[in-house]
Amino acid sequence: MVAEILYDSQSRVFHISNSVMSYLIQVDGNGKILQLYFGEKICLSGNFKHLVEKSKRPMSIYETTDDEFYSYEHIKQEIPESGSSDFRIPAIKVRQSNGDYSMDLKYYSYRIFNGKNKIEKLPHSYVSVSDEACTLELKLKDAHSGLIVNLYYSVFSDRSVIARSIELVNSGKENLMIERLMPLNLDLPTSDYEIIHLSGAWGRERHIKKNSLHSGMQSFGSTRGHSSHNHNPFFILKKEKADEYNGECIGFSFVYSGDFTSCIEVDSYSTTRVQLGMNSETFCWKLKPGEHFHSPEVIITHSSKGLSDLSYTLHSFINENIINGYWKKRERPVKINSWEAFYFDFDEEKLLTFANKAKELGVELFVLDDGWFGDRSSDDKSLGDWIVNREKFPNGLDKLVSSIRSIGLGFGIWIEPEMVNPNSRLYREHPDWILKFPNKKPKLGRNQYVLNFGNIDVVNYIFDSLCEVFDKVQVDYIKWDMNRSILDSYDSELLYDEQGEVRHRYIIGVYRLYKMISQKYPKILIESCASGGGRFDLGMLYYASQTWTSDCTDAIERLKIQYGTSLAYPLSSMGAHVSVSPNHQNNRMVSLKTRIETAYFGNFGLELDPNKLSEYEKLLLREGIEFYKKNRYTFQYGRFFRLSSPFENNDTVWMVISEDRNHGIGSSYKVLNEINHSYKRIKLKGLHPEKKYRVKFSIKSPFNNLIYTGDELMKIGLSLSDASSGQHYDKIGYDQSEDFSSILFYIDVNE
Ligand code: DGJ
């Protein structure tokens, strides 16, 4: 069923729904918007009274004198305001110029329309045809301050997804200060949930963390100016018993790449308030009379069938309703990146042999990473000077690029447009273009300062200098890096009470440059990167169709990173490269087979110098790339199933399955080999129960090439027992498992 929003004028209830979920809100007699229900689709009786739970409790403050039951402390609301009788965290706090921060937002009007609202200057979900979504706009007003608040709810057809955002308009005569703004506030009637969120650090991004809810507040976020390696702007609340394939889960994703906060508050009556939005620590916005401010959007996803289904909903939503432009649903090229092969030490000749050898392996795109500009030979100079390094490229980039094209490779280039080294021409000419506090020395991170992207002249200058490079040589791909967190967020052009706007203005400037580049070069594939996965979020994916998942390229570490990332993001968004062994980040030795079979599950690429490969390694890579290309659409856009978690087990198992469910590829990875270990069967997912499938392994196994029904594979399982340590297969020539080994299995319908 298509998305629909029904309004019952008698009960003043809005039923936002599609075939799979319902979201019920009500306008009460005081003009407040109450949350009645969010979850699986329901048929309504029209009786909602019991859903507004309120009672007369000692110590409560009453909002009205004639109703001692009416305290916001006990009412589930959609937009709780500061200074009310609620006492829990507000979703909105706006201060008037006399210091008054109490608010009294009252319902004014509504509008329902087909399609999806756009958010000026910010990334947002979208629809391709208008009946793919239906949107409710609720208008509220605060009579004292003149603040108008528009709440937006969009529901998508047949996806368990709701997008929410808030727009504030100052219709009064004085400035208003927005001090807190949470586009998501969801009050839930119980607290029997666990929170799952993705956290980590550089090189180990998006590890899965689980915590039970407890009384009081749990919160995480970013104050780094980017969504960060540390906490991803995504989390799940799941019922305690829910797991990968059962139970209720609710996902929350922020379509934003800057600072954020998420807060989960369990009150004294065991209700739960969930919020996601702007980080009040670093955000504050002066809204002048007549101005409006639109928040970034939050995506809420729901499933009553466990985490796998929730991820599937998110994956297809991101592929269809976030990623846009030329690369939407297009197969992404197999690339080779120069970074780990050469770091800064390359020249035209080296790169050409590198590219030629890569081509022989089946690579499609050559990417020139950091070091091609100014007189860059280390990370302490030339950032900001986007002119070709003549020492490394005496003929400009033209010759390199035309030779690369002549052998049939595409050309990609690295940029880090938001930053500048103090030792650069740009900084010497425009020292005032960086973010810094007045009369204080700005702090360095990776030897660089942050350009003030809130200043449109800076953005335009960077755009022009990049275009000069891009226009001379045709560019097919950009790796857009960002290698330090933001600290000195001060803009001397803004007044003292506008400094809280700097970081949001910065990120709007970043989005602006993304938009200018993608409008001028619509076919360029952009991969965002922030020292690996420090800005892996839906805001980036709106502009850049893929993200460099992590600077850690070790296959074993990548199991956790890719597995964790897959909770929220599709495989089509994750860059995954094969690098050398021992690995450059952690010195681990891993077989090439395992490295290849891990990188398959993402946008496959190489991060090594093919000149240094043995003939056997070249053969493995050639075959691997051929296999990837044959199955690329399934790897990038197939349905992904997590079958065994690296956070809980020694073995990680996952699989992808094609849209028609006729073929799939799975892989099982062993971290440490075990002695005389147990038999292992893994139940596959997503197959046609009655169809027959042939299963082939990437190792010599007694179970190779057998035929099973989908039902057998899903209910009995695929035997992955291997020959190591005590079983007899070693004597008869089957492959033995070892530390860091993998078994790929290929499943195909056997007509
Ligand atoms: C950090 C990125 O994540 C790396 O892949 C590489 O591009 C370096 N920056 C280059 O400076």
CSV table of N, CA, C and O in Angstrom, one decimal, residues 157-200:
chain,number,residue,atom,x,y,z
A,157,SER,N,6.2,4.9,0.8
A,157,SER,CA,5.4,3.7,0.4
A,157,SER,C,6.1,2.4,0.7
A,157,SER,O,7.3,2.2,0.3
A,158,ASP,N,5.4,1.5,1.4
A,158,ASP,CA,5.9,0.2,1.7
A,158,ASP,C,7.3,0.1,2.3
A,158,ASP,O,7.9,-1.0,2.3
A,159,ARG,N,7.8,1.1,2.8
A,159,ARG,CA,9.1,1.0,3.6
A,159,ARG,C,8.7,1.5,5.0
A,159,ARG,O,8.0,2.4,5.1
A,160,SER,N,9.3,0.8,5.9
A,160,SER,CA,9.0,1.2,7.3
A,160,SER,C,9.9,2.4,7.7
A,160,SER,O,10.8,2.2,8.5
A,161,VAL,N,9.7,3.5,7.0
A,161,VAL,CA,10.5,4.6,7.2
A,161,VAL,C,9.7,5.9,7.3
A,161,VAL,O,8.8,6.1,6.5
A,162,ILE,N,10.1,6.7,8.3
A,162,ILE,CA,9.6,8.1,8.4
A,162,ILE,C,10.7,9.0,8.5
A,162,ILE,O,11.7,8.8,9.2
A,163,ALA,N,10.6,10.1,7.7
A,163,ALA,CA,11.6,11.2,7.8
A,163,ALA,C,11.0,12.4,8.6
A,163,ALA,O,9.9,12.7,8.3
A,164,ARG,N,11.8,12.9,9.5
A,164,ARG,CA,11.3,14.0,10.3
A,164,ARG,C,12.2,15.2,10.2
A,164,ARG,O,13.5,15.0,10.3
A,165,SER,N,11.7,16.4,10.2
A,165,SER,CA,12.6,17.6,10.3
A,165,SER,C,11.7,18.7,10.9
A,165,SER,O,10.5,18.6,11.0
A,166,ILE,N,12.4,19.8,11.3
A,166,ILE,CA,11.7,20.9,11.9
A,166,ILE,C,12.1,22.2,11.3
A,166,ILE,O,13.4,22.4,11.1
A,167,GLU,N,11.2,23.1,11.0
A,167,GLU,CA,11.6,24.4,10.5
A,167,GLU,C,11.1,25.4,11.5
A,167,GLU,O,10.0,25.4,12.0
A,168,LEU,N,12.0,26.4,11.8
A,168,LEU,CA,11.6,27.5,12.8
A,168,LEU,C,11.5,28.8,12.0
A,168,LEU,O,12.4,29.1,11.2
A,169,VAL,N,10.5,29.6,12.2
A,169,VAL,CA,10.4,30.8,11.6
A,169,VAL,C,10.2,31.9,12.6
A,169,VAL,O,9.3,31.7,13.5
A,170,ASN,N,10.9,33.0,12.6
A,170,ASN,CA,10.7,34.1,13.5
A,170,ASN,C,9.7,35.1,12.9
A,170,ASN,O,10.1,35.9,12.1
A,171,SER,N,8.5,35.0,13.4
A,171,SER,CA,7.5,36.0,12.9
A,171,SER,C,7.3,37.2,13.9
A,171,SER,O,6.4,38.0,13.8
A,172,GLY,N,8.2,37.2,14.9
A,172,GLY,CA,8.2,38.3,15.9
A,172,GLY,C,9.0,39.5,15.5
A,172,GLY,O,9.5,39.6,14.4
A,173,LYS,N,9.3,40.3,16.5
A,173,LYS,CA,10.0,41.6,16.2
A,173,LYS,C,11.4,41.6,16.7
A,173,LYS,O,12.2,42.5,16.5
A,174,GLU,N,11.7,40.5,17.5
A,174,GLU,CA,13.1,40.5,18.1
A,174,GLU,C,13.8,39.2,17.8
A,174,GLU,O,13.2,38.2,17.4
A,175,ASN,N,15.1,39.3,18.0
A,175,ASN,CA,15.9,38.1,17.7
A,175,ASN,C,15.5,37.0,18.7
A,175,ASN,O,15.2,37.2,19.8
A,176,LEU,N,15.6,35.8,18.2
A,176,LEU,CA,15.4,34.6,19.0
A,176,LEU,C,16.6,33.7,18.9
A,176,LEU,O,17.2,33.6,17.9
A,177,MET,N,17.0,33.1,20.0
A,177,MET,CA,18.2,32.3,20.0
A,177,MET,C,17.7,30.8,20.1
A,177,MET,O,17.1,30.4,21.1
A,178,ILE,N,18.1,30.0,19.1
A,178,ILE,CA,17.8,28.6,19.1
A,178,ILE,C,18.9,27.9,19.9
A,178,ILE,O,20.0,27.9,19.4
A,179,GLU,N,18.6,27.4,21.1
A,179,GLU,CA,19.6,26.8,21.9
A,179,GLU,C,19.6,25.3,21.9
A,179,GLU,O,20.6,24.7,22.3
A,180,ARG,N,18.5,24.7,21.6
A,180,ARG,CA,18.4,23.3,21.5
A,180,ARG,C,17.4,22.9,20.4
A,180,ARG,O,16.3,23.5,20.3
A,181,LEU,N,17.8,22.0,19.5
A,181,LEU,CA,16.9,21.6,18.4
A,181,LEU,C,17.1,20.1,18.1
A,181,LEU,O,18.2,19.7,17.6
A,182,MET,N,16.1,19.4,18.4
A,182,MET,CA,16.1,17.9,18.1
A,182,MET,C,15.0,17.6,17.1
A,182,MET,O,13.8,17.4,17.5
A,183,PRO,N,15.3,17.4,15.8
A,183,PRO,CA,14.3,17.1,14.9
A,183,PRO,C,13.6,15.7,15.2
A,183,PRO,O,12.5,15.5,14.7
A,184,LEU,N,14.3,14.9,16.0
A,184,LEU,CA,13.7,13.7,16.4
A,184,LEU,C,13.4,13.8,17.9
A,184,LEU,O,14.3,13.9,18.7
A,185,ASN,N,12.1,13.6,18.3
A,185,ASN,CA,11.8,13.3,19.6
A,185,ASN,C,10.7,12.3,19.6
A,185,ASN,O,9.7,12.4,18.9
A,186,LEU,N,11.0,11.1,20.2
A,186,LEU,CA,10.0,10.1,20.2
A,186,LEU,C,9.9,9.6,21.6
A,186,LEU,O,10.8,9.1,22.2
A,187,ASP,N,8.6,9.7,22.1
A,187,ASP,CA,8.4,9.3,23.5
A,187,ASP,C,7.7,7.9,23.4
A,187,ASP,O,6.7,7.7,22.8
A,188,LEU,N,8.4,6.9,24.0
A,188,LEU,CA,7.9,5.5,23.9
A,188,LEU,C,7.3,5.1,25.3
A,188,LEU,O,7.8,5.5,26.3
A,189,PRO,N,6.3,4.3,25.3
A,189,PRO,CA,5.6,4.0,26.6
A,189,PRO,C,6.4,3.1,27.5
A,189,PRO,O,6.0,3.0,28.7
A,190,THR,N,7.4,2.4,27.1
A,190,THR,CA,8.1,1.5,28.0
A,190,THR,C,9.6,1.7,27.9
A,190,THR,O,10.1,2.5,27.1
A,191,SER,N,10.4,1.0,28.7
A,191,SER,CA,11.8,1.2,28.7
A,191,SER,C,12.6,-0.2,28.5
A,191,SER,O,13.7,-0.3,28.8
A,192,ASP,N,11.8,-1.2,28.1
A,192,ASP,CA,12.5,-2.5,27.9
A,192,ASP,C,13.2,-2.6,26.6
A,192,ASP,O,13.0,-3.5,25.8
A,193,TYR,N,14.1,-1.7,26.4
A,193,TYR,CA,14.9,-1.7,25.2
A,193,TYR,C,16.4,-1.8,25.5
A,193,TYR,O,16.9,-1.5,26.6
A,194,GLU,N,17.1,-2.2,24.4
A,194,GLU,CA,18.6,-2.1,24.5
A,194,GLU,C,19.0,-1.1,23.4
A,194,GLU,O,18.3,-1.0,22.4
A,195,ILE,N,20.1,-0.4,23.6
A,195,ILE,CA,20.6,0.6,22.6
A,195,ILE,C,21.7,-0.1,21.9
A,195,ILE,O,22.6,-0.7,22.6
A,196,ILE,N,21.7,-0.1,20.6
A,196,ILE,CA,22.9,-0.5,19.8
A,196,ILE,C,23.4,0.7,19.1
A,196,ILE,O,22.6,1.4,18.5
A,197,HIS,N,24.6,1.0,19.3
A,197,HIS,CA,25.2,2.1,18.5
A,197,HIS,C,26.6,1.8,18.0
A,197,HIS,O,27.2,0.8,18.5
A,198,LEU,N,27.0,2.5,17.1
A,198,LEU,CA,28.3,2.2,16.4
A,198,LEU,C,29.3,3.2,16.8
A,198,LEU,O,29.2,4.4,16.6
A,199,SER,N,30.3,2.6,17.5
A,199,SER,CA,31.3,3.5,18.0
A,199,SER,C,32.7,3.0,17.9
A,199,SER,O,32.9,1.8,17.5
A,200,GLY,N,33.7,3.8,18.1
A,200,GLY,CA,35.1,3.3,17.9
A,200,GLY,C,36.1,4.4,17.9
A,200,GLY,O,35.9,5.4,18.7
